[in-house]
């Protein structure tokens, strides 16, 4: 039998509202389960039940977690008028309210995580958790010792008030470095590399925290995360 969830806990996660607000809504008879008003916040709901808060109805879902090897030319958004969205590679998308954990640029490839578990994705994305993200960076010009030193010290990017957190640079060869960064500012890697006087010609993310992109996944392929992988951010 599928696992039961408390009605107030499910609604609080689903609508990102506090349990106390949800409790008030339940007691005010604004919540129904499968068409019947439900006044007990501890009422148990199951996957497949239809729960309504006011006019908004949702189906009780399981938590879902995927990794995708994002190809270039698709966007990390729920819809886009011009480009395919990363979810179009996932058959299950659309049913369970999934979102991308952070974003990669249109031309960036590699590891993107997709989930419908807001708390889990917050733990990964929040700068408070110092979750490193490693990018393979292809450079236009050979990297110099001075550039490495600047990247590892921290850089004040245009429009920012604080320097970037010190990054960790691993040189594969003069035109290929791995950059481990601990924040997720807009276009951060490209801006950091431009700030030290070089240019990114290709960018591929290979890990988020201890979670590595599965080398068996071709670009455009995805797979569910294992229990162990999910637990890395729990
Ligand atoms: N930094 C960038 O500049 N682009 C990305 O897609 C990710 C990190």
PDB file of C-alpha atoms and ligand atoms in Angstrom:
ATOM      1  CA  UNK A   1       0.000   0.000   0.000  1.00  0.00           C
ATOM      2  CA  UNK A   2       1.297   3.483  -0.863  1.00  0.00           C
ATOM      3  CA  UNK A   3       2.599   5.610   1.993  1.00  0.00           C
ATOM      4  CA  UNK A   4       0.021   7.863   3.671  1.00  0.00           C
ATOM      5  CA  UNK A   5       0.716  11.596   4.068  1.00  0.00           C
ATOM      6  CA  UNK A   6      -0.901  14.025   6.497  1.00  0.00           C
ATOM      7  CA  UNK A   7      -3.250  16.358   4.656  1.00  0.00           C
ATOM      8  CA  UNK A   8      -1.744  19.519   6.213  1.00  0.00           C
ATOM      9  CA  UNK A   9       1.847  18.405   5.520  1.00  0.00           C
ATOM     10  CA  UNK A  10       1.063  17.553   1.898  1.00  0.00           C
ATOM     11  CA  UNK A  11      -0.702  20.910   1.316  1.00  0.00           C
ATOM     12  CA  UNK A  12       1.997  22.864   3.087  1.00  0.00           C
ATOM     13  CA  UNK A  13       4.725  21.346   0.853  1.00  0.00           C
ATOM     14  CA  UNK A  14       2.619  21.575  -2.273  1.00  0.00           C
ATOM     15  CA  UNK A  15       1.559  25.226  -1.858  1.00  0.00           C
ATOM     16  CA  UNK A  16       4.646  26.313   0.119  1.00  0.00           C
ATOM     17  CA  UNK A  17       2.465  27.629   2.956  1.00  0.00           C
ATOM     18  CA  UNK A  18       3.030  27.102   6.684  1.00  0.00           C
ATOM     19  CA  UNK A  19       1.265  24.229   8.440  1.00  0.00           C
ATOM     20  CA  UNK A  20      -0.553  26.771  10.648  1.00  0.00           C
ATOM     21  CA  UNK A  21      -1.990  28.616   7.621  1.00  0.00           C
ATOM     22  CA  UNK A  22      -3.047  25.295   6.114  1.00  0.00           C
ATOM     23  CA  UNK A  23      -4.616  24.281   9.461  1.00  0.00           C
ATOM     24  CA  UNK A  24      -6.725  27.456   9.411  1.00  0.00           C
ATOM     25  CA  UNK A  25      -7.806  26.779   5.819  1.00  0.00           C
ATOM     26  CA  UNK A  26      -8.792  23.227   6.730  1.00  0.00           C
ATOM     27  CA  UNK A  27     -10.804  24.316   9.768  1.00  0.00           C
ATOM     28  CA  UNK A  28     -12.478  27.036   7.656  1.00  0.00           C
ATOM     29  CA  UNK A  29     -13.765  24.212   5.364  1.00  0.00           C
ATOM     30  CA  UNK A  30     -11.701  25.438   2.399  1.00  0.00           C
ATOM     31  CA  UNK A  31     -10.083  22.039   1.839  1.00  0.00           C
ATOM     32  CA  UNK A  32     -11.622  18.966   0.249  1.00  0.00           C
ATOM     33  CA  UNK A  33     -10.330  15.478  -0.497  1.00  0.00           C
ATOM     34  CA  UNK A  34     -11.848  13.644  -3.454  1.00  0.00           C
ATOM     35  CA  UNK A  35     -14.730  16.110  -3.480  1.00  0.00           C
ATOM     36  CA  UNK A  36     -15.576  15.941   0.235  1.00  0.00           C
ATOM     37  CA  UNK A  37     -14.811  18.759   2.642  1.00  0.00           C
ATOM     38  CA  UNK A  38     -12.180  17.576   5.120  1.00  0.00           C
ATOM     39  CA  UNK A  39     -11.882  19.318   8.514  1.00  0.00           C
ATOM     40  CA  UNK A  40      -9.111  17.260  10.092  1.00  0.00           C
ATOM     41  CA  UNK A  41      -5.572  18.554   9.282  1.00  0.00           C
ATOM     42  CA  UNK A  42      -4.178  15.107  10.258  1.00  0.00           C
ATOM     43  CA  UNK A  43      -6.432  13.283   7.752  1.00  0.00           C
ATOM     44  CA  UNK A  44      -4.375  10.811   5.711  1.00  0.00           C
ATOM     45  CA  UNK A  45      -4.140  11.209   1.940  1.00  0.00           C
ATOM     46  CA  UNK A  46      -2.603   8.803  -0.581  1.00  0.00           C
ATOM     47  CA  UNK A  47      -0.956   9.061  -4.005  1.00  0.00           C
ATOM     48  CA  UNK A  48      -3.748   9.598  -6.546  1.00  0.00           C
ATOM     49  CA  UNK A  49      -6.152  11.386  -4.149  1.00  0.00           C
ATOM     50  CA  UNK A  50      -7.483  14.722  -5.402  1.00  0.00           C
ATOM     51  CA  UNK A  51      -7.024  17.495  -2.856  1.00  0.00           C
ATOM     52  CA  UNK A  52      -8.455  20.991  -3.340  1.00  0.00           C
ATOM     53  CA  UNK A  53      -7.489  24.164  -1.504  1.00  0.00           C
ATOM     54  CA  UNK A  54     -10.129  26.700  -2.483  1.00  0.00           C
ATOM     55  CA  UNK A  55     -10.433  26.466  -6.265  1.00  0.00           C
ATOM     56  CA  UNK A  56      -7.049  24.860  -6.861  1.00  0.00           C
ATOM     57  CA  UNK A  57      -7.072  21.084  -7.145  1.00  0.00           C
ATOM     58  CA  UNK A  58      -3.935  18.936  -7.077  1.00  0.00           C
ATOM     59  CA  UNK A  59      -3.330  15.227  -7.258  1.00  0.00           C
ATOM     60  CA  UNK A  60      -1.328  13.745  -4.382  1.00  0.00           C
ATOM     61  CA  UNK A  61       1.986  12.717  -5.890  1.00  0.00           C
ATOM     62  CA  UNK A  62       5.111  10.881  -4.915  1.00  0.00           C
ATOM     63  CA  UNK A  63       8.349  12.787  -4.681  1.00  0.00           C
ATOM     64  CA  UNK A  64      10.327  12.515  -7.906  1.00  0.00           C
ATOM     65  CA  UNK A  65      14.035  13.054  -8.488  1.00  0.00           C
ATOM     66  CA  UNK A  66      15.867  12.874 -11.839  1.00  0.00           C
ATOM     67  CA  UNK A  67      19.218  13.756 -13.299  1.00  0.00           C
ATOM     68  CA  UNK A  68      19.342  14.904 -16.918  1.00  0.00           C
ATOM     69  CA  UNK A  69      22.377  15.300 -19.130  1.00  0.00           C
ATOM     70  CA  UNK A  70      21.258  18.578 -20.663  1.00  0.00           C
ATOM     71  CA  UNK A  71      22.156  19.146 -24.302  1.00  0.00           C
ATOM     72  CA  UNK A  72      22.938  22.618 -25.655  1.00  0.00           C
ATOM     73  CA  UNK A  73      19.979  24.422 -27.216  1.00  0.00           C
ATOM     74  CA  UNK A  74      17.353  23.722 -24.544  1.00  0.00           C
ATOM     75  CA  UNK A  75      16.300  25.881 -21.612  1.00  0.00           C
ATOM     76  CA  UNK A  76      15.777  25.196 -17.911  1.00  0.00           C
ATOM     77  CA  UNK A  77      12.269  26.654 -17.706  1.00  0.00           C
ATOM     78  CA  UNK A  78       8.729  25.311 -17.467  1.00  0.00           C
ATOM     79  CA  UNK A  79       7.878  26.698 -20.874  1.00  0.00           C
ATOM     80  CA  UNK A  80       9.557  28.800 -23.515  1.00  0.00           C
ATOM     81  CA  UNK A  81       8.280  30.318 -26.755  1.00  0.00           C
ATOM     82  CA  UNK A  82      11.551  29.811 -28.657  1.00  0.00           C
ATOM     83  CA  UNK A  83      13.434  26.745 -27.453  1.00  0.00           C
ATOM     84  CA  UNK A  84      12.699  23.210 -26.279  1.00  0.00           C
ATOM     85  CA  UNK A  85      12.555  22.920 -22.488  1.00  0.00           C
ATOM     86  CA  UNK A  86      14.707  20.469 -20.554  1.00  0.00           C
ATOM     87  CA  UNK A  87      11.540  18.715 -19.288  1.00  0.00           C
ATOM     88  CA  UNK A  88      10.693  17.632 -22.815  1.00  0.00           C
ATOM     89  CA  UNK A  89      13.347  14.921 -22.312  1.00  0.00           C
ATOM     90  CA  UNK A  90      11.459  13.456 -19.329  1.00  0.00           C
ATOM     91  CA  UNK A  91       8.393  11.397 -20.077  1.00  0.00           C
ATOM     92  CA  UNK A  92       6.961  11.860 -16.559  1.00  0.00           C
ATOM     93  CA  UNK A  93       7.121  15.659 -16.727  1.00  0.00           C
ATOM     94  CA  UNK A  94       3.872  17.583 -16.489  1.00  0.00           C
ATOM     95  CA  UNK A  95       2.152  15.221 -14.127  1.00  0.00           C
ATOM     96  CA  UNK A  96       3.846  15.967 -10.869  1.00  0.00           C
ATOM     97  CA  UNK A  97       4.797  19.631 -10.750  1.00  0.00           C
ATOM     98  CA  UNK A  98       8.533  19.209 -11.254  1.00  0.00           C
ATOM     99  CA  UNK A  99      11.033  22.049 -11.471  1.00  0.00           C
ATOM    100  CA  UNK A 100      14.740  22.385 -12.295  1.00  0.00           C
ATOM    101  CA  UNK A 101      17.147  22.779  -9.385  1.00  0.00           C
ATOM    102  CA  UNK A 102      18.911  25.947 -10.541  1.00  0.00           C
ATOM    103  CA  UNK A 103      19.532  26.721 -14.190  1.00  0.00           C
ATOM    104  CA  UNK A 104      22.064  26.159 -16.919  1.00  0.00           C
ATOM    105  CA  UNK A 105      22.404  28.555 -19.856  1.00  0.00           C
ATOM    106  CA  UNK A 106      21.007  27.677 -23.273  1.00  0.00           C
ATOM    107  CA  UNK A 107      24.465  26.677 -24.531  1.00  0.00           C
ATOM    108  CA  UNK A 108      25.657  24.941 -21.321  1.00  0.00           C
ATOM    109  CA  UNK A 109      25.533  21.143 -21.214  1.00  0.00           C
ATOM    110  CA  UNK A 110      25.617  18.594 -18.417  1.00  0.00           C
ATOM    111  CA  UNK A 111      24.106  17.807 -15.054  1.00  0.00           C
ATOM    112  CA  UNK A 112      20.728  19.292 -14.203  1.00  0.00           C
ATOM    113  CA  UNK A 113      18.515  17.959 -11.414  1.00  0.00           C
ATOM    114  CA  UNK A 114      14.742  17.869 -11.652  1.00  0.00           C
ATOM    115  CA  UNK A 115      12.384  17.280  -8.740  1.00  0.00           C
ATOM    116  CA  UNK A 116       9.042  18.162  -7.225  1.00  0.00           C
ATOM    117  CA  UNK A 117      10.546  18.273  -3.708  1.00  0.00           C
ATOM    118  CA  UNK A 118      10.917  21.985  -2.929  1.00  0.00           C
ATOM    119  CA  UNK A 119      12.771  21.504   0.350  1.00  0.00           C
ATOM    120  CA  UNK A 120      15.318  19.174  -1.240  1.00  0.00           C
ATOM    121  CA  UNK A 121      16.033  21.582  -4.096  1.00  0.00           C
ATOM    122  CA  UNK A 122      16.286  24.489  -1.649  1.00  0.00           C
ATOM    123  CA  UNK A 123      19.015  22.649   0.251  1.00  0.00           C
ATOM    124  CA  UNK A 124      21.018  22.306  -2.976  1.00  0.00           C
ATOM    125  CA  UNK A 125      20.442  25.793  -4.351  1.00  0.00           C
ATOM    126  CA  UNK A 126      20.757  27.819  -1.142  1.00  0.00           C
ATOM    127  CA  UNK A 127      24.232  29.450  -0.847  1.00  0.00           C
ATOM    128  CA  UNK A 128      24.005  28.709   2.907  1.00  0.00           C
ATOM    129  CA  UNK A 129      24.701  25.046   2.183  1.00  0.00           C
ATOM    130  CA  UNK A 130      27.956  25.725   0.242  1.00  0.00           C
ATOM    131  CA  UNK A 131      27.158  23.034  -2.269  1.00  0.00           C
ATOM    132  CA  UNK A 132      30.001  23.047  -4.823  1.00  0.00           C
ATOM    133  CA  UNK A 133      29.242  22.732  -8.533  1.00  0.00           C
ATOM    134  CA  UNK A 134      31.969  21.549 -10.849  1.00  0.00           C
ATOM    135  CA  UNK A 135      32.121  22.752 -14.450  1.00  0.00           C
ATOM    136  CA  UNK A 136      34.389  21.600 -17.247  1.00  0.00           C
ATOM    137  CA  UNK A 137      35.395  24.854 -18.895  1.00  0.00           C
ATOM    138  CA  UNK A 138      36.893  25.099 -22.368  1.00  0.00           C
ATOM    139  CA  UNK A 139      38.806  28.344 -22.763  1.00  0.00           C
ATOM    140  CA  UNK A 140      39.555  30.542 -25.771  1.00  0.00           C
ATOM    141  CA  UNK A 141      43.120  31.215 -24.544  1.00  0.00           C
ATOM    142  CA  UNK A 142      45.534  29.080 -22.494  1.00  0.00           C
ATOM    143  CA  UNK A 143      44.923  29.634 -18.782  1.00  0.00           C
ATOM    144  CA  UNK A 144      47.652  31.547 -16.904  1.00  0.00           C
ATOM    145  CA  UNK A 145      48.891  31.186 -13.321  1.00  0.00           C
ATOM    146  CA  UNK A 146      47.615  34.691 -12.639  1.00  0.00           C
ATOM    147  CA  UNK A 147      44.112  33.790 -13.839  1.00  0.00           C
ATOM    148  CA  UNK A 148      44.086  30.671 -11.647  1.00  0.00           C
ATOM    149  CA  UNK A 149      45.197  32.723  -8.640  1.00  0.00           C
ATOM    150  CA  UNK A 150      42.424  35.291  -9.245  1.00  0.00           C
ATOM    151  CA  UNK A 151      39.730  32.617  -9.623  1.00  0.00           C
ATOM    152  CA  UNK A 152      40.916  30.931  -6.424  1.00  0.00           C
ATOM    153  CA  UNK A 153      41.025  34.190  -4.478  1.00  0.00           C
ATOM    154  CA  UNK A 154      37.578  35.525  -5.471  1.00  0.00           C
ATOM    155  CA  UNK A 155      36.568  38.158  -8.015  1.00  0.00           C
ATOM    156  CA  UNK A 156      34.321  41.201  -7.836  1.00  0.00           C
ATOM    157  CA  UNK A 157      31.985  40.741 -10.782  1.00  0.00           C
ATOM    158  CA  UNK A 158      30.261  43.656 -12.530  1.00  0.00           C
ATOM    159  CA  UNK A 159      27.137  44.701 -10.680  1.00  0.00           C
ATOM    160  CA  UNK A 160      27.919  42.653  -7.531  1.00  0.00           C
ATOM    161  CA  UNK A 161      28.699  44.012  -4.080  1.00  0.00           C
ATOM    162  CA  UNK A 162      30.682  41.027  -2.799  1.00  0.00           C
ATOM    163  CA  UNK A 163      33.528  39.043  -4.322  1.00  0.00           C
ATOM    164  CA  UNK A 164      32.806  35.517  -5.492  1.00  0.00           C
ATOM    165  CA  UNK A 165      33.675  32.809  -2.969  1.00  0.00           C
ATOM    166  CA  UNK A 166      37.114  31.288  -3.657  1.00  0.00           C
ATOM    167  CA  UNK A 167      36.776  28.720  -6.451  1.00  0.00           C
ATOM    168  CA  UNK A 168      38.879  25.575  -6.846  1.00  0.00           C
ATOM    169  CA  UNK A 169      40.660  25.248 -10.191  1.00  0.00           C
ATOM    170  CA  UNK A 170      41.979  21.978 -11.609  1.00  0.00           C
ATOM    171  CA  UNK A 171      43.938  22.346 -14.833  1.00  0.00           C
ATOM    172  CA  UNK A 172      43.414  19.461 -17.285  1.00  0.00           C
ATOM    173  CA  UNK A 173      45.446  21.132 -20.035  1.00  0.00           C
ATOM    174  CA  UNK A 174      46.010  24.831 -20.863  1.00  0.00           C
ATOM    175  CA  UNK A 175      42.646  25.158 -22.653  1.00  0.00           C
ATOM    176  CA  UNK A 176      40.605  22.938 -20.288  1.00  0.00           C
ATOM    177  CA  UNK A 177      40.050  23.565 -16.597  1.00  0.00           C
ATOM    178  CA  UNK A 178      37.602  22.271 -14.013  1.00  0.00           C
ATOM    179  CA  UNK A 179      36.111  25.024 -11.907  1.00  0.00           C
ATOM    180  CA  UNK A 180      34.405  24.221  -8.610  1.00  0.00           C
ATOM    181  CA  UNK A 181      32.224  27.145  -7.502  1.00  0.00           C
ATOM    182  CA  UNK A 182      30.087  27.495  -4.398  1.00  0.00           C
ATOM    183  CA  UNK A 183      27.453  29.999  -5.522  1.00  0.00           C
ATOM    184  CA  UNK A 184      25.027  30.225  -8.418  1.00  0.00           C
ATOM    185  CA  UNK A 185      25.104  33.809  -9.652  1.00  0.00           C
ATOM    186  CA  UNK A 186      23.727  34.627 -13.101  1.00  0.00           C
ATOM    187  CA  UNK A 187      26.184  33.406 -15.813  1.00  0.00           C
ATOM    188  CA  UNK A 188      28.705  33.030 -13.006  1.00  0.00           C
ATOM    189  CA  UNK A 189      31.349  30.926 -14.720  1.00  0.00           C
ATOM    190  CA  UNK A 190      31.334  32.951 -17.938  1.00  0.00           C
ATOM    191  CA  UNK A 191      31.501  36.206 -15.966  1.00  0.00           C
ATOM    192  CA  UNK A 192      34.350  34.942 -13.763  1.00  0.00           C
ATOM    193  CA  UNK A 193      36.369  33.795 -16.754  1.00  0.00           C
ATOM    194  CA  UNK A 194      35.709  37.061 -18.620  1.00  0.00           C
ATOM    195  CA  UNK A 195      36.725  39.036 -15.515  1.00  0.00           C
ATOM    196  CA  UNK A 196      40.166  37.416 -15.518  1.00  0.00           C
ATOM    197  CA  UNK A 197      40.642  38.220 -19.225  1.00  0.00           C
ATOM    198  CA  UNK A 198      39.777  34.891 -20.858  1.00  0.00           C
ATOM    199  CA  UNK A 199      36.626  33.516 -22.527  1.00  0.00           C
ATOM    200  CA  UNK A 200      34.493  30.383 -22.180  1.00  0.00           C
ATOM    201  CA  UNK A 201      33.973  28.560 -25.462  1.00  0.00           C
ATOM    202  CA  UNK A 202      32.172  25.531 -23.960  1.00  0.00           C
ATOM    203  CA  UNK A 203      30.726  24.769 -20.524  1.00  0.00           C
ATOM    204  CA  UNK A 204      29.662  21.402 -19.142  1.00  0.00           C
ATOM    205  CA  UNK A 205      28.552  20.740 -15.542  1.00  0.00           C
ATOM    206  CA  UNK A 206      29.788  17.423 -14.192  1.00  0.00           C
ATOM    207  CA  UNK A 207      28.791  17.464 -10.521  1.00  0.00           C
ATOM    208  CA  UNK A 208      26.674  19.095  -7.848  1.00  0.00           C
ATOM    209  CA  UNK A 209      28.023  18.470  -4.352  1.00  0.00           C
ATOM    210  CA  UNK A 210      28.919  14.782  -4.158  1.00  0.00           C
ATOM    211  CA  UNK A 211      26.477  13.896  -6.951  1.00  0.00           C
ATOM    212  CA  UNK A 212      28.216  13.218 -10.253  1.00  0.00           C
ATOM    213  CA  UNK A 213      26.718  13.188 -13.737  1.00  0.00           C
ATOM    214  CA  UNK A 214      26.267   9.528 -14.691  1.00  0.00           C
ATOM    215  CA  UNK A 215      28.767   8.937 -17.533  1.00  0.00           C
ATOM    216  CA  UNK A 216      26.338   6.391 -19.025  1.00  0.00           C
ATOM    217  CA  UNK A 217      23.884   9.202 -19.859  1.00  0.00           C
ATOM    218  CA  UNK A 218      24.223  10.633 -23.345  1.00  0.00           C
ATOM    219  CA  UNK A 219      23.149  14.246 -23.822  1.00  0.00           C
ATOM    220  CA  UNK A 220      19.332  14.394 -23.747  1.00  0.00           C
ATOM    221  CA  UNK A 221      19.084  11.245 -21.587  1.00  0.00           C
ATOM    222  CA  UNK A 222      17.890  11.110 -17.987  1.00  0.00           C
ATOM    223  CA  UNK A 223      17.442   8.662 -15.154  1.00  0.00           C
ATOM    224  CA  UNK A 224      15.802   8.675 -11.700  1.00  0.00           C
ATOM    225  CA  UNK A 225      18.184   9.274  -8.803  1.00  0.00           C
ATOM    226  CA  UNK A 226      18.973   6.367  -6.499  1.00  0.00           C
ATOM    227  CA  UNK A 227      18.031   6.444  -2.788  1.00  0.00           C
ATOM    228  CA  UNK A 228      21.704   7.075  -1.965  1.00  0.00           C
ATOM    229  CA  UNK A 229      21.895  10.020  -4.370  1.00  0.00           C
ATOM    230  CA  UNK A 230      18.711  11.583  -2.969  1.00  0.00           C
ATOM    231  CA  UNK A 231      20.072  11.143   0.559  1.00  0.00           C
ATOM    232  CA  UNK A 232      23.188  13.201  -0.322  1.00  0.00           C
ATOM    233  CA  UNK A 233      21.023  16.325   0.113  1.00  0.00           C
ATOM    234  CA  UNK A 234      18.589  15.145   2.793  1.00  0.00           C
TER     235      UNK A 234
HETATM  236  N1  LIG B   1      27.789  29.614 -15.167  1.00  0.00           N
HETATM  237  C1  LIG B   1      27.508  30.087 -16.404  1.00  0.00           C
HETATM  238  O1  LIG B   1      28.091  31.080 -16.837  1.00  0.00           O
HETATM  239  N2  LIG B   1      26.584  29.445 -17.132  1.00  0.00           N
HETATM  240  C2  LIG B   1      25.943  28.321 -16.705  1.00  0.00           C
HETATM  241  O2  LIG B   1      25.110  27.768 -17.428  1.00  0.00           O
HETATM  242  C3  LIG B   1      26.249  27.839 -15.422  1.00  0.00           C
HETATM  243  C4  LIG B   1      27.171  28.512 -14.671  1.00  0.00           C
END
